[in-house]
Coordinates of C-alpha atoms in Angstrom, one line a residue:
Chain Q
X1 CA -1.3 0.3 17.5
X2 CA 0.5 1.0 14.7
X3 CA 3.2 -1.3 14.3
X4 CA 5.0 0.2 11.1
X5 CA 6.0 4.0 12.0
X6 CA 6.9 6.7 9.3
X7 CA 7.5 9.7 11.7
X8 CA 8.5 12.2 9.0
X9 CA 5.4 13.1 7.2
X10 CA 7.3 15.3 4.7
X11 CA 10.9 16.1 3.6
X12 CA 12.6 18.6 0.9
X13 CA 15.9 17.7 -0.5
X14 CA 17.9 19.6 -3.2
X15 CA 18.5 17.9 -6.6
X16 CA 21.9 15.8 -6.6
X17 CA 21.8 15.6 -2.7
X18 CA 20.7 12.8 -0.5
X19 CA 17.0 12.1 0.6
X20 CA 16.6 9.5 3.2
X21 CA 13.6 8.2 4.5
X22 CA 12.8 6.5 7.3
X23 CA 10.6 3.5 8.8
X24 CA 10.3 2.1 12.1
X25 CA 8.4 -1.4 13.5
X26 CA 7.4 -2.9 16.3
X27 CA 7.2 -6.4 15.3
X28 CA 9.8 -8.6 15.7
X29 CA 7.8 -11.3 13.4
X30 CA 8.6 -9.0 10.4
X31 CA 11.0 -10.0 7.9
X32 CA 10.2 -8.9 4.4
X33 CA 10.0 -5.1 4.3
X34 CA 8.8 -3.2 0.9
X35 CA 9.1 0.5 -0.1
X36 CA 6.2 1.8 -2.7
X37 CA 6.5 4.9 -5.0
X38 CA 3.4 7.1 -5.2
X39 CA 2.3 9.5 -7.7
X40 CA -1.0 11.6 -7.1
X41 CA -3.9 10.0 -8.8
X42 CA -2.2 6.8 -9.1
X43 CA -1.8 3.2 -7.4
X44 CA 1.7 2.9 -5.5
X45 CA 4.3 1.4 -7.6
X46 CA 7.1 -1.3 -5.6
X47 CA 10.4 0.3 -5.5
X48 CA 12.5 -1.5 -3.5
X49 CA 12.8 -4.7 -1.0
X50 CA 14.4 -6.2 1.6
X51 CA 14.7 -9.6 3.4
X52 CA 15.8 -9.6 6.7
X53 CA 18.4 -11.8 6.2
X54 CA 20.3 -9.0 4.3
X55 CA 21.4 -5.5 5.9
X56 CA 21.5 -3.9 2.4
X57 CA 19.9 -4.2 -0.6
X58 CA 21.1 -1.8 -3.7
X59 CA 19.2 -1.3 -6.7
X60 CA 20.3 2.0 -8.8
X61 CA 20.1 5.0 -7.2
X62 CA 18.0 3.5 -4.6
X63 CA 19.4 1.7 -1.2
X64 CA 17.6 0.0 1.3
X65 CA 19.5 -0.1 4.6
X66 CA 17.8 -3.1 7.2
X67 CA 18.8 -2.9 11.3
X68 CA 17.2 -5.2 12.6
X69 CA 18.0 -4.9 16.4
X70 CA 17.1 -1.5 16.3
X71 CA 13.6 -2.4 14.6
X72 CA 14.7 0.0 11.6
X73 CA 15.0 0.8 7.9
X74 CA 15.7 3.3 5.7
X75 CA 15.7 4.2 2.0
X76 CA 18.8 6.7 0.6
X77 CA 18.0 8.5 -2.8
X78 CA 20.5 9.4 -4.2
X79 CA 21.7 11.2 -6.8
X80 CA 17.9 12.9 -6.0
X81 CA 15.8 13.5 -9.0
X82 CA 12.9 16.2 -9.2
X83 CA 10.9 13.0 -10.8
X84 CA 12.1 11.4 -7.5
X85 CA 9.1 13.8 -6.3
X86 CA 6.4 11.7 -4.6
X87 CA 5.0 9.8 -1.4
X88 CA 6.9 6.8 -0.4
X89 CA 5.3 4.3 2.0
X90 CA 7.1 1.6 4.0
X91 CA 5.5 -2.0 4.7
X92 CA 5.9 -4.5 6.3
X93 CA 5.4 -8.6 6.5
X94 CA 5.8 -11.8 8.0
X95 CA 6.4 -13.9 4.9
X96 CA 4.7 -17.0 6.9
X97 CA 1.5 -14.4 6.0
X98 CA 0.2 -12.5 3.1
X99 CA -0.9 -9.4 4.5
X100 CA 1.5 -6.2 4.5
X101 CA 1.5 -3.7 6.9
X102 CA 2.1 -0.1 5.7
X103 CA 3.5 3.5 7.3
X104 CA 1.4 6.5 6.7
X105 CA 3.9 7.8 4.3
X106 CA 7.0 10.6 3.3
X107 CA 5.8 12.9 1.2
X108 CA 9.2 13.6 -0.7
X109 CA 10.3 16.8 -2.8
X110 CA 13.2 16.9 -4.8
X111 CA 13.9 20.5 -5.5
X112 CA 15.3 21.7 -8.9
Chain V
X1 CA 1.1 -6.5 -20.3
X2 CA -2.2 -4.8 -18.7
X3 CA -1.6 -3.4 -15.2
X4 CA -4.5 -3.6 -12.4
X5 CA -7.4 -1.4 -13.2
X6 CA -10.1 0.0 -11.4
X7 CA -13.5 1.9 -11.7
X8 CA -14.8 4.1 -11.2
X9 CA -11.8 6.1 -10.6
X10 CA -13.9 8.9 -8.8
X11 CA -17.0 8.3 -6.8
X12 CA -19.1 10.9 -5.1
X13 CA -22.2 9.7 -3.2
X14 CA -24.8 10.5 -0.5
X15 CA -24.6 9.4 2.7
X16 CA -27.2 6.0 3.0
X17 CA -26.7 4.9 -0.6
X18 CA -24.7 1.5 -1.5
X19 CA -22.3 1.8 -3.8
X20 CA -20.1 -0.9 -5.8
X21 CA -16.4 -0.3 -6.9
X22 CA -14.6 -2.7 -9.2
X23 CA -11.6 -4.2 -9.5
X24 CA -9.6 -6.3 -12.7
X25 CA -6.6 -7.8 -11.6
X26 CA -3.4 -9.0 -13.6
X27 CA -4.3 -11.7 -15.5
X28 CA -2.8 -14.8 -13.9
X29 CA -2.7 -13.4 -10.4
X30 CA -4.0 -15.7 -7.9
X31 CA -4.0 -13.2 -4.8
X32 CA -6.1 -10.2 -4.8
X33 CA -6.3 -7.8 -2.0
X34 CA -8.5 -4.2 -0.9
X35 CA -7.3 -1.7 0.7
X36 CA -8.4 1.9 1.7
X37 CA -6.2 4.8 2.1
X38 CA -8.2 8.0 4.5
X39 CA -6.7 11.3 4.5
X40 CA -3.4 11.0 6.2
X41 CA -3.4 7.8 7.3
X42 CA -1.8 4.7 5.7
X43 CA -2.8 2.2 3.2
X44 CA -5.3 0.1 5.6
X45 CA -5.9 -4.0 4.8
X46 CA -9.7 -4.7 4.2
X47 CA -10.0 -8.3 2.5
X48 CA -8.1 -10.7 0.9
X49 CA -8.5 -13.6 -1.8
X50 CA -6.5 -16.2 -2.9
X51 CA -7.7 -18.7 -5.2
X52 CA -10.8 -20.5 -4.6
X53 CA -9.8 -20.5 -0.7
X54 CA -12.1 -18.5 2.0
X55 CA -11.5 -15.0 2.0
X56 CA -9.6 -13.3 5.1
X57 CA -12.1 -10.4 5.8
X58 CA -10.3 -9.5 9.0
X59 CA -9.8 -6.0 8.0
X60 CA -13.4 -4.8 7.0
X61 CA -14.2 -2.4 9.2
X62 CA -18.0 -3.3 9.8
X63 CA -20.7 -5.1 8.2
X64 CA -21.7 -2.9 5.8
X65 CA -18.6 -3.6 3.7
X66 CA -18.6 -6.9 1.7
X67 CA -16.4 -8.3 -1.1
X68 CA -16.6 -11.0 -3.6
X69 CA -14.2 -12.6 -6.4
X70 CA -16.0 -14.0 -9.3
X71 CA -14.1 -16.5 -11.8
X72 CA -10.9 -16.0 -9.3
X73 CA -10.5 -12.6 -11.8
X74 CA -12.3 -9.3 -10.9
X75 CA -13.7 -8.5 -7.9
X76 CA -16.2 -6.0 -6.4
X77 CA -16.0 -4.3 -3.2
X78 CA -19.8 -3.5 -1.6
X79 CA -20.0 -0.7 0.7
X80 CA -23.9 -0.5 1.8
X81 CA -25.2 2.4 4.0
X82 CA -22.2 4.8 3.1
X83 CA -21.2 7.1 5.5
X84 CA -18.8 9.8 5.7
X85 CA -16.7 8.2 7.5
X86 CA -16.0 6.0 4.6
X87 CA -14.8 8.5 2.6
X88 CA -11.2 7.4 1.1
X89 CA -9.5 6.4 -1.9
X90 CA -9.9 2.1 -2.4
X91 CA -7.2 0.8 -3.9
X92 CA -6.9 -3.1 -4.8
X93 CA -3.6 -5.2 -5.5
X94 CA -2.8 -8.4 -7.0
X95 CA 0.3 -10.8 -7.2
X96 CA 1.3 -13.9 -8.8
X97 CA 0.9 -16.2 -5.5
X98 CA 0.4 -15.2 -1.9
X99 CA 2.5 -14.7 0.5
X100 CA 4.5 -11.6 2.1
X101 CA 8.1 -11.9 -0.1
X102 CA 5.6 -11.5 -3.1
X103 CA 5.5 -8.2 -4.4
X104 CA 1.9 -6.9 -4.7
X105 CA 1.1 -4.5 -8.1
X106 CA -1.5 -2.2 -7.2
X107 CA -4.4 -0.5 -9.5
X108 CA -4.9 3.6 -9.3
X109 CA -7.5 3.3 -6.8
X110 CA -11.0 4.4 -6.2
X111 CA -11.4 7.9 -4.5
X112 CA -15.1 8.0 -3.0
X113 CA -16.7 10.6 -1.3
X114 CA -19.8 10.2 0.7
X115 CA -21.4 14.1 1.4

């Protein structure tokens, strides 16, 4: 049962456009959602976050949109960046716990 | 300062040997969790620590894979009898405390295969 869904295993975007990525859940217990940055032959890096308290959260070129009735977030890019280039994973938590729970991933290219 | 590190960075074993990878979390972080990544799949929750507390080994997939915390600093993730099956990339995390709003740092992980 996989309870954090990243349906898109891939996605190409041209430089300067918009990538969005997106996440779905099941659990209605989650309220702290993550997205991770990951470079081959490294660890993922934390990009972004949101508490489900907030619809939005904005951090530079990166946005994290939260809906929570629809059990749905997203993560807009943009201006897009080849160094944008990279797999980004959702995850997933109920801050009353430590464990995350993480999508399978978006492989992302940014095309020069 | 010094992220999370791990070794060996590459493993390759054969099937029914034991093998030991390694984990040296920020200094100062109390929480330290494992995780294993298979081909395609997602990042998967084995164990985690957190201070001198019991370990939650909920997510170890069988008996053959054990974990221990020395000092409440590096850790060492046991994987006895490998089998193909276990072939993946092990990556460990740390953060300052527990808890899910705490963001988790993550070393470069462990890729191991078992022939």
């Amino acid at each position: 049962d996989q309870q954090v869904k990243q349906n898109s295993p891939s996605l190409s975007v041209q430089e300067g456009r918009i990538s969005i990525l997106n996440c779905d859940y099941t659990n209605s217990m989650f309220d702290y959602f993550l997205w991770y940055k990951k470079y081959p032959a490294e660890g993922p890096t934390f990009l972004i976050s949101i508490s489900s308290i907030k619809d939005k959260n904005e951090d530079g070129r990166f946005t994290v949109f939260l809906n929570k009735s629809a059990k749905h977030l997203s993560l807009h890019i943009v201006p897009s960046q080849p160094g944008d280039s990279a797999v980004y994973f959702c995850a997933a938590s109920d801050s009353g716990t430590y464990k995350y729970i993480f999508g399978t991933g978006t492989r992302l290219k940014v095309l020069a | 300062g010094a992220g999370v590190s791990q070794s060996p960075s590459n493993k390759v074993t054969e099937k029914g040997k034991d093998v030991e990878l390694r984990c040296d979390p920020i200094s100062g972080h109390t929480a330290l969790y494992w995780y294993r990544q298979s081909l395609g799949q997602g990042l998967e929750f084995l164990i985690y620590f957190q201070g001198n507390s019991a370990p939650d080994k909920s997510g170890l997939p069988s008996d053959r894979f054990s974990a221990e915390r020395t000092g409440g600093s590096v850790s060492t993730l046991t994987i006895q009898r490998t089998q193909q099956e276990d072939s993946a990339v092990y990556l460990c995390a740390s953060s300052l405390i527990a808890g899910g709003a705490d963001t988790q740092y993550f070393g470069p992980g462990t890729r191991l295969t078992v022939l």
